[in-house]
mmCIF file of the N, C-alpha and C atoms, coordinates in Angstrom:
data_MODEL
# 
_entry.id   MODEL 
# 
loop_
_atom_site.group_PDB 
_atom_site.id 
_atom_site.type_symbol 
_atom_site.label_atom_id 
_atom_site.label_alt_id 
_atom_site.label_comp_id 
_atom_site.label_asym_id 
_atom_site.label_entity_id 
_atom_site.label_seq_id 
_atom_site.pdbx_PDB_ins_code 
_atom_site.Cartn_x 
_atom_site.Cartn_y 
_atom_site.Cartn_z 
_atom_site.occupancy 
_atom_site.B_iso_or_equiv 
_atom_site.pdbx_formal_charge 
_atom_site.auth_seq_id 
_atom_site.auth_comp_id 
_atom_site.auth_asym_id 
_atom_site.auth_atom_id 
_atom_site.pdbx_PDB_model_num 
ATOM 1   N N  . ALA A 1 1  ? 4.201   -23.114 15.293 1.00 0.00 ? 1  ALA A N  1 
ATOM 2   C CA . ALA A 1 1  ? 5.368   -23.375 14.475 1.00 0.00 ? 1  ALA A CA 1 
ATOM 3   C C  . ALA A 1 1  ? 5.056   -23.151 12.997 1.00 0.00 ? 1  ALA A C  1 
ATOM 4   N N  . GLU A 1 2  ? 3.913   -23.648 12.523 1.00 0.00 ? 2  GLU A N  1 
ATOM 5   C CA . GLU A 1 2  ? 3.554   -23.486 11.118 1.00 0.00 ? 2  GLU A CA 1 
ATOM 6   C C  . GLU A 1 2  ? 3.300   -22.024 10.784 1.00 0.00 ? 2  GLU A C  1 
ATOM 7   N N  . CYS A 1 3  ? 2.644   -21.306 11.688 1.00 0.00 ? 3  CYS A N  1 
ATOM 8   C CA . CYS A 1 3  ? 2.379   -19.884 11.458 1.00 0.00 ? 3  CYS A CA 1 
ATOM 9   C C  . CYS A 1 3  ? 3.676   -19.092 11.423 1.00 0.00 ? 3  CYS A C  1 
ATOM 10  N N  . ASP A 1 4  ? 4.592   -19.394 12.323 1.00 0.00 ? 4  ASP A N  1 
ATOM 11  C CA . ASP A 1 4  ? 5.894   -18.721 12.337 1.00 0.00 ? 4  ASP A CA 1 
ATOM 12  C C  . ASP A 1 4  ? 6.640   -18.956 11.025 1.00 0.00 ? 4  ASP A C  1 
ATOM 13  N N  . ALA A 1 5  ? 6.631   -20.185 10.547 1.00 0.00 ? 5  ALA A N  1 
ATOM 14  C CA . ALA A 1 5  ? 7.331   -20.530 9.307  1.00 0.00 ? 5  ALA A CA 1 
ATOM 15  C C  . ALA A 1 5  ? 6.746   -19.792 8.104  1.00 0.00 ? 5  ALA A C  1 
ATOM 16  N N  . ALA A 1 6  ? 5.443   -19.520 8.141  1.00 0.00 ? 6  ALA A N  1 
ATOM 17  C CA . ALA A 1 6  ? 4.774   -18.830 7.039  1.00 0.00 ? 6  ALA A CA 1 
ATOM 18  C C  . ALA A 1 6  ? 4.798   -17.315 7.188  1.00 0.00 ? 6  ALA A C  1 
ATOM 19  N N  . GLY A 1 7  ? 5.345   -16.815 8.299  1.00 0.00 ? 7  GLY A N  1 
ATOM 20  C CA . GLY A 1 7  ? 5.405   -15.370 8.516  1.00 0.00 ? 7  GLY A CA 1 
ATOM 21  C C  . GLY A 1 7  ? 4.079   -14.767 8.933  1.00 0.00 ? 7  GLY A C  1 
ATOM 22  N N  . VAL A 1 8  ? 3.230   -15.552 9.570  1.00 0.00 ? 8  VAL A N  1 
ATOM 23  C CA . VAL A 1 8  ? 1.914   -15.087 10.003 1.00 0.00 ? 8  VAL A CA 1 
ATOM 24  C C  . VAL A 1 8  ? 2.060   -14.165 11.209 1.00 0.00 ? 8  VAL A C  1 
ATOM 25  N N  . ASP A 1 9  ? 1.330   -13.060 11.185 1.00 0.00 ? 9  ASP A N  1 
ATOM 26  C CA . ASP A 1 9  ? 1.313   -12.099 12.286 1.00 0.00 ? 9  ASP A CA 1 
ATOM 27  C C  . ASP A 1 9  ? 0.010   -12.308 13.057 1.00 0.00 ? 9  ASP A C  1 
ATOM 28  N N  . VAL A 1 10 ? 0.079   -12.953 14.215 1.00 0.00 ? 10 VAL A N  1 
ATOM 29  C CA . VAL A 1 10 ? -1.093  -13.209 15.040 1.00 0.00 ? 10 VAL A CA 1 
ATOM 30  C C  . VAL A 1 10 ? -1.183  -12.106 16.086 1.00 0.00 ? 10 VAL A C  1 
ATOM 31  N N  . ARG A 1 11 ? -2.328  -11.425 16.133 1.00 0.00 ? 11 ARG A N  1 
ATOM 32  C CA . ARG A 1 11 ? -2.540  -10.362 17.115 1.00 0.00 ? 11 ARG A CA 1 
ATOM 33  C C  . ARG A 1 11 ? -3.771  -10.703 17.942 1.00 0.00 ? 11 ARG A C  1 
ATOM 34  N N  . THR A 1 12 ? -3.600  -10.758 19.245 1.00 0.00 ? 12 THR A N  1 
ATOM 35  C CA . THR A 1 12 ? -4.722  -11.017 20.141 1.00 0.00 ? 12 THR A CA 1 
ATOM 36  C C  . THR A 1 12 ? -5.071  -9.736  20.871 1.00 0.00 ? 12 THR A C  1 
ATOM 37  N N  . SER A 1 13 ? -6.280  -9.680  21.414 1.00 0.00 ? 13 SER A N  1 
ATOM 38  C CA . SER A 1 13 ? -6.773  -8.486  22.120 1.00 0.00 ? 13 SER A CA 1 
ATOM 39  C C  . SER A 1 13 ? -6.583  -7.246  21.260 1.00 0.00 ? 13 SER A C  1 
ATOM 40  N N  . CYS A 1 14 ? -6.989  -7.347  20.016 1.00 0.00 ? 14 CYS A N  1 
ATOM 41  C CA . CYS A 1 14 ? -6.775  -6.289  19.035 1.00 0.00 ? 14 CYS A CA 1 
ATOM 42  C C  . CYS A 1 14 ? -8.106  -5.975  18.356 1.00 0.00 ? 14 CYS A C  1 
ATOM 43  N N  . SER A 1 15 ? -8.475  -4.710  18.345 1.00 0.00 ? 15 SER A N  1 
ATOM 44  C CA . SER A 1 15 ? -9.706  -4.290  17.666 1.00 0.00 ? 15 SER A CA 1 
ATOM 45  C C  . SER A 1 15 ? -9.393  -3.876  16.239 1.00 0.00 ? 15 SER A C  1 
ATOM 46  N N  . VAL A 1 16 ? -10.195 -4.343  15.287 1.00 0.00 ? 16 VAL A N  1 
ATOM 47  C CA . VAL A 1 16 ? -10.066 -3.923  13.897 1.00 0.00 ? 16 VAL A CA 1 
ATOM 48  C C  . VAL A 1 16 ? -10.946 -2.698  13.712 1.00 0.00 ? 16 VAL A C  1 
ATOM 49  N N  . GLU A 1 17 ? -10.333 -1.594  13.301 1.00 0.00 ? 17 GLU A N  1 
ATOM 50  C CA . GLU A 1 17 ? -11.065 -0.334  13.122 1.00 0.00 ? 17 GLU A CA 1 
ATOM 51  C C  . GLU A 1 17 ? -11.558 -0.165  11.688 1.00 0.00 ? 17 GLU A C  1 
ATOM 52  N N  . SER A 1 18 ? -10.762 -0.621  10.722 1.00 0.00 ? 18 SER A N  1 
ATOM 53  C CA . SER A 1 18 ? -11.199 -0.570  9.328  1.00 0.00 ? 18 SER A CA 1 
ATOM 54  C C  . SER A 1 18 ? -10.355 -1.515  8.490  1.00 0.00 ? 18 SER A C  1 
ATOM 55  N N  . VAL A 1 19 ? -10.943 -1.951  7.366  1.00 0.00 ? 19 VAL A N  1 
ATOM 56  C CA . VAL A 1 19 ? -10.243 -2.779  6.384  1.00 0.00 ? 19 VAL A CA 1 
ATOM 57  C C  . VAL A 1 19 ? -10.530 -2.165  5.028  1.00 0.00 ? 19 VAL A C  1 
ATOM 58  N N  . ALA A 1 20 ? -9.475  -1.929  4.246  1.00 0.00 ? 20 ALA A N  1 
ATOM 59  C CA . ALA A 1 20 ? -9.647  -1.347  2.917  1.00 0.00 ? 20 ALA A CA 1 
ATOM 60  C C  . ALA A 1 20 ? -8.869  -2.170  1.905  1.00 0.00 ? 20 ALA A C  1 
ATOM 61  N N  . ALA A 1 21 ? -9.488  -2.398  0.757  1.00 0.00 ? 21 ALA A N  1 
ATOM 62  C CA . ALA A 1 21 ? -8.801  -3.048  -0.347 1.00 0.00 ? 21 ALA A CA 1 
ATOM 63  C C  . ALA A 1 21 ? -7.959  -1.997  -1.051 1.00 0.00 ? 21 ALA A C  1 
ATOM 64  N N  . ILE A 1 22 ? -6.714  -2.331  -1.351 1.00 0.00 ? 22 ILE A N  1 
ATOM 65  C CA . ILE A 1 22 ? -5.836  -1.398  -2.060 1.00 0.00 ? 22 ILE A CA 1 
ATOM 66  C C  . ILE A 1 22 ? -5.182  -2.131  -3.220 1.00 0.00 ? 22 ILE A C  1 
ATOM 67  N N  . GLY A 1 23 ? -4.793  -1.401  -4.215 1.00 0.00 ? 23 GLY A N  1 
ATOM 68  C CA . GLY A 1 23 ? -4.202  -2.019  -5.391 1.00 0.00 ? 23 GLY A CA 1 
ATOM 69  C C  . GLY A 1 23 ? -5.269  -2.679  -6.232 1.00 0.00 ? 23 GLY A C  1 
ATOM 70  N N  . GLY A 1 24 ? -4.888  -3.249  -7.339 1.00 0.00 ? 24 GLY A N  1 
ATOM 71  C CA . GLY A 1 24 ? -5.868  -3.875  -8.221 1.00 0.00 ? 24 GLY A CA 1 
ATOM 72  C C  . GLY A 1 24 ? -6.944  -2.884  -8.595 1.00 0.00 ? 24 GLY A C  1 
ATOM 73  N N  . ASP A 1 25 ? -8.174  -3.323  -8.656 1.00 0.00 ? 25 ASP A N  1 
ATOM 74  C CA . ASP A 1 25 ? -9.314  -2.459  -8.947 1.00 0.00 ? 25 ASP A CA 1 
ATOM 75  C C  . ASP A 1 25 ? -10.062 -2.241  -7.648 1.00 0.00 ? 25 ASP A C  1 
ATOM 76  N N  . ALA A 1 26 ? -9.471  -1.453  -6.754 1.00 0.00 ? 26 ALA A N  1 
ATOM 77  C CA . ALA A 1 26 ? -10.015 -1.328  -5.408 1.00 0.00 ? 26 ALA A CA 1 
ATOM 78  C C  . ALA A 1 26 ? -10.989 -0.168  -5.251 1.00 0.00 ? 26 ALA A C  1 
ATOM 79  N N  . GLY A 1 27 ? -11.512 0.345   -6.325 1.00 0.00 ? 27 GLY A N  1 
ATOM 80  C CA . GLY A 1 27 ? -12.453 1.445   -6.218 1.00 0.00 ? 27 GLY A CA 1 
ATOM 81  C C  . GLY A 1 27 ? -13.837 0.965   -5.838 1.00 0.00 ? 27 GLY A C  1 
ATOM 82  N N  . ASN A 1 28 ? -14.790 1.873   -5.842 1.00 0.00 ? 28 ASN A N  1 
ATOM 83  C CA . ASN A 1 28 ? -16.163 1.532   -5.515 1.00 0.00 ? 28 ASN A CA 1 
ATOM 84  C C  . ASN A 1 28 ? -16.708 0.583   -6.570 1.00 0.00 ? 28 ASN A C  1 
ATOM 85  N N  . ASP A 1 29 ? -17.456 -0.408  -6.166 1.00 0.00 ? 29 ASP A N  1 
ATOM 86  C CA . ASP A 1 29 ? -17.931 -1.437  -7.095 1.00 0.00 ? 29 ASP A CA 1 
ATOM 87  C C  . ASP A 1 29 ? -19.228 -1.071  -7.805 1.00 0.00 ? 29 ASP A C  1 
ATOM 88  N N  . GLY A 1 30 ? -19.726 0.142   -7.620 1.00 0.00 ? 30 GLY A N  1 
ATOM 89  C CA . GLY A 1 30 ? -20.936 0.571   -8.292 1.00 0.00 ? 30 GLY A CA 1 
ATOM 90  C C  . GLY A 1 30 ? -22.203 0.197   -7.558 1.00 0.00 ? 30 GLY A C  1 
ATOM 91  N N  . ARG A 1 31 ? -22.101 -0.584  -6.484 1.00 0.00 ? 31 ARG A N  1 
ATOM 92  C CA . ARG A 1 31 ? -23.269 -0.961  -5.687 1.00 0.00 ? 31 ARG A CA 1 
ATOM 93  C C  . ARG A 1 31 ? -23.298 -0.178  -4.392 1.00 0.00 ? 31 ARG A C  1 
ATOM 94  N N  . GLY A 1 32 ? -22.402 0.791   -4.262 1.00 0.00 ? 32 GLY A N  1 
ATOM 95  C CA . GLY A 1 32 ? -22.333 1.553   -3.024 1.00 0.00 ? 32 GLY A CA 1 
ATOM 96  C C  . GLY A 1 32 ? -21.512 0.852   -1.964 1.00 0.00 ? 32 GLY A C  1 
ATOM 97  N N  . ALA A 1 33 ? -20.905 -0.259  -2.325 1.00 0.00 ? 33 ALA A N  1 
ATOM 98  C CA . ALA A 1 33 ? -20.101 -1.016  -1.350 1.00 0.00 ? 33 ALA A CA 1 
ATOM 99  C C  . ALA A 1 33 ? -18.633 -0.874  -1.709 1.00 0.00 ? 33 ALA A C  1 
ATOM 100 N N  . ASN A 1 34 ? -17.819 -0.727  -0.701 1.00 0.00 ? 34 ASN A N  1 
ATOM 101 C CA . ASN A 1 34 ? -16.371 -0.696  -0.907 1.00 0.00 ? 34 ASN A CA 1 
ATOM 102 C C  . ASN A 1 34 ? -15.727 -1.541  0.184  1.00 0.00 ? 34 ASN A C  1 
ATOM 103 N N  . ASP A 1 35 ? -16.342 -2.696  0.453  1.00 0.00 ? 35 ASP A N  1 
ATOM 104 C CA . ASP A 1 35 ? -15.863 -3.554  1.528  1.00 0.00 ? 35 ASP A CA 1 
ATOM 105 C C  . ASP A 1 35 ? -15.036 -4.702  0.968  1.00 0.00 ? 35 ASP A C  1 
ATOM 106 N N  . VAL A 1 36 ? -14.452 -5.472  1.856  1.00 0.00 ? 36 VAL A N  1 
ATOM 107 C CA . VAL A 1 36 ? -13.551 -6.547  1.454  1.00 0.00 ? 36 VAL A CA 1 
ATOM 108 C C  . VAL A 1 36 ? -14.274 -7.588  0.602  1.00 0.00 ? 36 VAL A C  1 
ATOM 109 N N  . ALA A 1 37 ? -15.486 -7.961  0.960  1.00 0.00 ? 37 ALA A N  1 
ATOM 110 C CA . ALA A 1 37 ? -16.204 -8.987  0.203  1.00 0.00 ? 37 ALA A CA 1 
ATOM 111 C C  . ALA A 1 37 ? -16.441 -8.544  -1.236 1.00 0.00 ? 37 ALA A C  1 
ATOM 112 N N  . ALA A 1 38 ? -16.678 -7.268  -1.445 1.00 0.00 ? 38 ALA A N  1 
ATOM 113 C CA . ALA A 1 38 ? -16.943 -6.762  -2.786 1.00 0.00 ? 38 ALA A CA 1 
ATOM 114 C C  . ALA A 1 38 ? -15.663 -6.529  -3.571 1.00 0.00 ? 38 ALA A C  1 
ATOM 115 N N  . ARG A 1 39 ? -14.510 -6.607  -2.929 1.00 0.00 ? 39 ARG A N  1 
ATOM 116 C CA . ARG A 1 39 ? -13.263 -6.266  -3.582 1.00 0.00 ? 39 ARG A CA 1 
ATOM 117 C C  . ARG A 1 39 ? -12.333 -7.475  -3.702 1.00 0.00 ? 39 ARG A C  1 
ATOM 118 N N  . ALA A 1 40 ? -12.825 -8.576  -4.175 1.00 0.00 ? 40 ALA A N  1 
ATOM 119 C CA . ALA A 1 40 ? -12.018 -9.789  -4.302 1.00 0.00 ? 40 ALA A CA 1 
ATOM 120 C C  . ALA A 1 40 ? -10.856 -9.605  -5.269 1.00 0.00 ? 40 ALA A C  1 
ATOM 121 N N  . ASP A 1 41 ? -10.906 -8.561  -6.104 1.00 0.00 ? 41 ASP A N  1 
ATOM 122 C CA . ASP A 1 41 ? -9.837  -8.326  -7.067 1.00 0.00 ? 41 ASP A CA 1 
ATOM 123 C C  . ASP A 1 41 ? -8.721  -7.452  -6.504 1.00 0.00 ? 41 ASP A C  1 
ATOM 124 N N  . ALA A 1 42 ? -8.785  -7.083  -5.252 1.00 0.00 ? 42 ALA A N  1 
ATOM 125 C CA . ALA A 1 42 ? -7.738  -6.263  -4.641 1.00 0.00 ? 42 ALA A CA 1 
ATOM 126 C C  . ALA A 1 42 ? -6.437  -7.051  -4.559 1.00 0.00 ? 42 ALA A C  1 
ATOM 127 N N  . SER A 1 43 ? -5.326  -6.342  -4.708 1.00 0.00 ? 43 SER A N  1 
ATOM 128 C CA . SER A 1 43 ? -4.051  -7.034  -4.612 1.00 0.00 ? 43 SER A CA 1 
ATOM 129 C C  . SER A 1 43 ? -3.492  -6.998  -3.195 1.00 0.00 ? 43 SER A C  1 
ATOM 130 N N  . ARG A 1 44 ? -3.978  -6.081  -2.359 1.00 0.00 ? 44 ARG A N  1 
ATOM 131 C CA . ARG A 1 44 ? -3.515  -5.977  -0.969 1.00 0.00 ? 44 ARG A CA 1 
ATOM 132 C C  . ARG A 1 44 ? -4.647  -5.424  -0.108 1.00 0.00 ? 44 ARG A C  1 
ATOM 133 N N  . PHE A 1 45 ? -4.452  -5.530  1.198  1.00 0.00 ? 45 PHE A N  1 
ATOM 134 C CA . PHE A 1 45 ? -5.398  -4.982  2.158  1.00 0.00 ? 45 PHE A CA 1 
ATOM 135 C C  . PHE A 1 45 ? -4.660  -4.065  3.121  1.00 0.00 ? 45 PHE A C  1 
ATOM 136 N N  . ARG A 1 46 ? -5.305  -2.990  3.520  1.00 0.00 ? 46 ARG A N  1 
ATOM 137 C CA . ARG A 1 46 ? -4.797  -2.113  4.569  1.00 0.00 ? 46 ARG A CA 1 
ATOM 138 C C  . ARG A 1 46 ? -5.758  -2.239  5.753  1.00 0.00 ? 46 ARG A C  1 
ATOM 139 N N  . ILE A 1 47 ? -5.223  -2.644  6.901  1.00 0.00 ? 47 ILE A N  1 
ATOM 140 C CA . ILE A 1 47 ? -6.028  -2.883  8.090  1.00 0.00 ? 47 ILE A CA 1 
ATOM 141 C C  . ILE A 1 47 ? -5.598  -1.902  9.168  1.00 0.00 ? 47 ILE A C  1 
ATOM 142 N N  . ALA A 1 48 ? -6.528  -1.100  9.661  1.00 0.00 ? 48 ALA A N  1 
ATOM 143 C CA . ALA A 1 48 ? -6.254  -0.208  10.791 1.00 0.00 ? 48 ALA A CA 1 
ATOM 144 C C  . ALA A 1 48 ? -6.734  -0.914  12.046 1.00 0.00 ? 48 ALA A C  1 
ATOM 145 N N  . THR A 1 49 ? -5.834  -1.078  13.018 1.00 0.00 ? 49 THR A N  1 
ATOM 146 C CA . THR A 1 49 ? -6.182  -1.776  14.247 1.00 0.00 ? 49 THR A CA 1 
ATOM 147 C C  . THR A 1 49 ? -5.829  -0.924  15.459 1.00 0.00 ? 49 THR A C  1 
ATOM 148 N N  . SER A 1 50 ? -6.266  -1.379  16.608 1.00 0.00 ? 50 SER A N  1 
ATOM 149 C CA . SER A 1 50 ? -5.921  -0.712  17.856 1.00 0.00 ? 50 SER A CA 1 
ATOM 150 C C  . SER A 1 50 ? -4.438  -0.854  18.173 1.00 0.00 ? 50 SER A C  1 
ATOM 151 N N  . GLN A 1 51 ? -3.739  -1.705  17.436 1.00 0.00 ? 51 GLN A N  1 
ATOM 152 C CA . GLN A 1 51 ? -2.297  -1.904  17.617 1.00 0.00 ? 51 GLN A CA 1 
ATOM 153 C C  . GLN A 1 51 ? -1.491  -1.332  16.460 1.00 0.00 ? 51 GLN A C  1 
ATOM 154 N N  . GLY A 1 52 ? -2.123  -0.510  15.631 1.00 0.00 ? 52 GLY A N  1 
ATOM 155 C CA . GLY A 1 52 ? -1.430  0.103   14.499 1.00 0.00 ? 52 GLY A CA 1 
ATOM 156 C C  . GLY A 1 52 ? -1.922  -0.428  13.172 1.00 0.00 ? 52 GLY A C  1 
ATOM 157 N N  . ALA A 1 53 ? -1.427  0.178   12.104 1.00 0.00 ? 53 ALA A N  1 
ATOM 158 C CA . ALA A 1 53 ? -1.848  -0.189  10.750 1.00 0.00 ? 53 ALA A CA 1 
ATOM 159 C C  . ALA A 1 53 ? -0.984  -1.317  10.206 1.00 0.00 ? 53 ALA A C  1 
ATOM 160 N N  . VAL A 1 54 ? -1.598  -2.127  9.329  1.00 0.00 ? 54 VAL A N  1 
ATOM 161 C CA . VAL A 1 54 ? -0.926  -3.262  8.713  1.00 0.00 ? 54 VAL A CA 1 
ATOM 162 C C  . VAL A 1 54 ? -1.354  -3.325  7.249  1.00 0.00 ? 54 VAL A C  1 
ATOM 163 N N  . GLU A 1 55 ? -0.428  -3.706  6.369  1.00 0.00 ? 55 GLU A N  1 
ATOM 164 C CA . GLU A 1 55 ? -0.773  -4.020  4.985  1.00 0.00 ? 55 GLU A CA 1 
ATOM 165 C C  . GLU A 1 55 ? -0.406  -5.474  4.731  1.00 0.00 ? 55 GLU A C  1 
ATOM 166 N N  . ALA A 1 56 ? -1.255  -6.161  3.959  1.00 0.00 ? 56 ALA A N  1 
ATOM 167 C CA . ALA A 1 56 ? -1.024  -7.580  3.717  1.00 0.00 ? 56 ALA A CA 1 
ATOM 168 C C  . ALA A 1 56 ? -1.634  -8.009  2.389  1.00 0.00 ? 56 ALA A C  1 
ATOM 169 N N  . GLU A 1 57 ? -1.083  -9.090  1.814  1.00 0.00 ? 57 GLU A N  1 
ATOM 170 C CA . GLU A 1 57 ? -1.636  -9.679  0.594  1.00 0.00 ? 57 GLU A CA 1 
ATOM 171 C C  . GLU A 1 57 ? -2.872  -10.514 0.883  1.00 0.00 ? 57 GLU A C  1 
ATOM 172 N N  . SER A 1 58 ? -2.950  -11.096 2.075  1.00 0.00 ? 58 SER A N  1 
ATOM 173 C CA . SER A 1 58 ? -4.110  -11.890 2.451  1.00 0.00 ? 58 SER A CA 1 
ATOM 174 C C  . SER A 1 58 ? -4.479  -11.569 3.888  1.00 0.00 ? 58 SER A C  1 
ATOM 175 N N  . LEU A 1 59 ? -5.699  -11.892 4.249  1.00 0.00 ? 59 LEU A N  1 
ATOM 176 C CA . LEU A 1 59 ? -6.222  -11.471 5.535  1.00 0.00 ? 59 LEU A CA 1 
ATOM 177 C C  . LEU A 1 59 ? -7.182  -12.516 6.084  1.00 0.00 ? 59 LEU A C  1 
ATOM 178 N N  . VAL A 1 60 ? -6.997  -12.876 7.352  1.00 0.00 ? 60 VAL A N  1 
ATOM 179 C CA . VAL A 1 60 ? -7.933  -13.739 8.064  1.00 0.00 ? 60 VAL A CA 1 
ATOM 180 C C  . VAL A 1 60 ? -8.278  -13.017 9.350  1.00 0.00 ? 60 VAL A C  1 
ATOM 181 N N  . VAL A 1 61 ? -9.557  -12.797 9.593  1.00 0.00 ? 61 VAL A N  1 
ATOM 182 C CA . VAL A 1 61 ? -10.006 -12.183 10.832 1.00 0.00 ? 61 VAL A CA 1 
ATOM 183 C C  . VAL A 1 61 ? -10.796 -13.235 11.591 1.00 0.00 ? 61 VAL A C  1 
ATOM 184 N N  . ALA A 1 62 ? -10.339 -13.573 12.779 1.00 0.00 ? 62 ALA A N  1 
ATOM 185 C CA . ALA A 1 62 ? -10.996 -14.584 13.603 1.00 0.00 ? 62 ALA A CA 1 
ATOM 186 C C  . ALA A 1 62 ? -11.536 -13.901 14.847 1.00 0.00 ? 62 ALA A C  1 
ATOM 187 N N  . THR A 1 63 ? -12.756 -14.218 15.212 1.00 0.00 ? 63 THR A N  1 
ATOM 188 C CA . THR A 1 63 ? -13.360 -13.636 16.410 1.00 0.00 ? 63 THR A CA 1 
ATOM 189 C C  . THR A 1 63 ? -13.918 -14.751 17.283 1.00 0.00 ? 63 THR A C  1 
ATOM 190 N N  . GLY A 1 64 ? -14.169 -14.436 18.515 1.00 0.00 ? 64 GLY A N  1 
ATOM 191 C CA . GLY A 1 64 ? -14.756 -15.417 19.410 1.00 0.00 ? 64 GLY A CA 1 
ATOM 192 C C  . GLY A 1 64 ? -13.739 -15.958 20.390 1.00 0.00 ? 64 GLY A C  1 
ATOM 193 N N  . GLY A 1 65 ? -14.099 -17.033 21.051 1.00 0.00 ? 65 GLY A N  1 
ATOM 194 C CA . GLY A 1 65 ? -13.248 -17.641 22.069 1.00 0.00 ? 65 GLY A CA 1 
ATOM 195 C C  . GLY A 1 65 ? -12.031 -18.317 21.477 1.00 0.00 ? 65 GLY A C  1 
ATOM 196 N N  . LEU A 1 66 ? -11.051 -18.512 22.311 1.00 0.00 ? 66 LEU A N  1 
ATOM 197 C CA . LEU A 1 66 ? -9.819  -19.170 21.875 1.00 0.00 ? 66 LEU A CA 1 
ATOM 198 C C  . LEU A 1 66 ? -10.051 -20.653 21.643 1.00 0.00 ? 66 LEU A C  1 
ATOM 199 N N  . SER A 1 67 ? -9.613  -21.140 20.501 1.00 0.00 ? 67 SER A N  1 
ATOM 200 C CA . SER A 1 67 ? -9.679  -22.575 20.244 1.00 0.00 ? 67 SER A CA 1 
ATOM 201 C C  . SER A 1 67 ? -8.322  -23.229 20.524 1.00 0.00 ? 67 SER A C  1 
ATOM 202 N N  . ILE A 1 68 ? -7.286  -22.393 20.631 1.00 0.00 ? 68 ILE A N  1 
ATOM 203 C CA . ILE A 1 68 ? -5.947  -22.881 20.945 1.00 0.00 ? 68 ILE A CA 1 
ATOM 204 C C  . ILE A 1 68 ? -5.452  -22.089 22.153 1.00 0.00 ? 68 ILE A C  1 
ATOM 205 N N  . PRO A 1 69 ? -5.705  -22.584 23.363 1.00 0.00 ? 69 PRO A N  1 
ATOM 206 C CA . PRO A 1 69 ? -5.361  -21.835 24.578 1.00 0.00 ? 69 PRO A CA 1 
ATOM 207 C C  . PRO A 1 69 ? -3.906  -21.392 24.658 1.00 0.00 ? 69 PRO A C  1 
ATOM 208 N N  . SER A 1 70 ? -2.985  -22.146 24.066 1.00 0.00 ? 70 SER A N  1 
ATOM 209 C CA . SER A 1 70 ? -1.562  -21.787 24.146 1.00 0.00 ? 70 SER A CA 1 
ATOM 210 C C  . SER A 1 70 ? -1.221  -20.525 23.358 1.00 0.00 ? 70 SER A C  1 
ATOM 211 N N  . MET A 1 71 ? -2.164  -20.029 22.531 1.00 0.00 ? 71 MET A N  1 
ATOM 212 C CA . MET A 1 71 ? -1.910  -18.819 21.743 1.00 0.00 ? 71 MET A CA 1 
ATOM 213 C C  . MET A 1 71 ? -2.075  -17.554 22.583 1.00 0.00 ? 71 MET A C  1 
ATOM 214 N N  . GLY A 1 72 ? -2.581  -17.664 23.796 1.00 0.00 ? 72 GLY A N  1 
ATOM 215 C CA . GLY A 1 72 ? -2.692  -16.496 24.647 1.00 0.00 ? 72 GLY A CA 1 
ATOM 216 C C  . GLY A 1 72 ? -4.086  -16.063 24.831 1.00 0.00 ? 72 GLY A C  1 
# 
């Protein structure tokens, strides 16, 4: 209910193929890294998944076993 109210898109059985920071200063950070951790100043994220591409202002990636069985 809380996730629905916040407009959260929950995807299960979905592989993440890539994550890219877009907007803001999303270029290479000079250390050879262009990953999400190095791009905290990004204004959005582009996520390519096995279920299609998504753009979002914030991103949570959860892996492992289900902690809420009713989620599927």
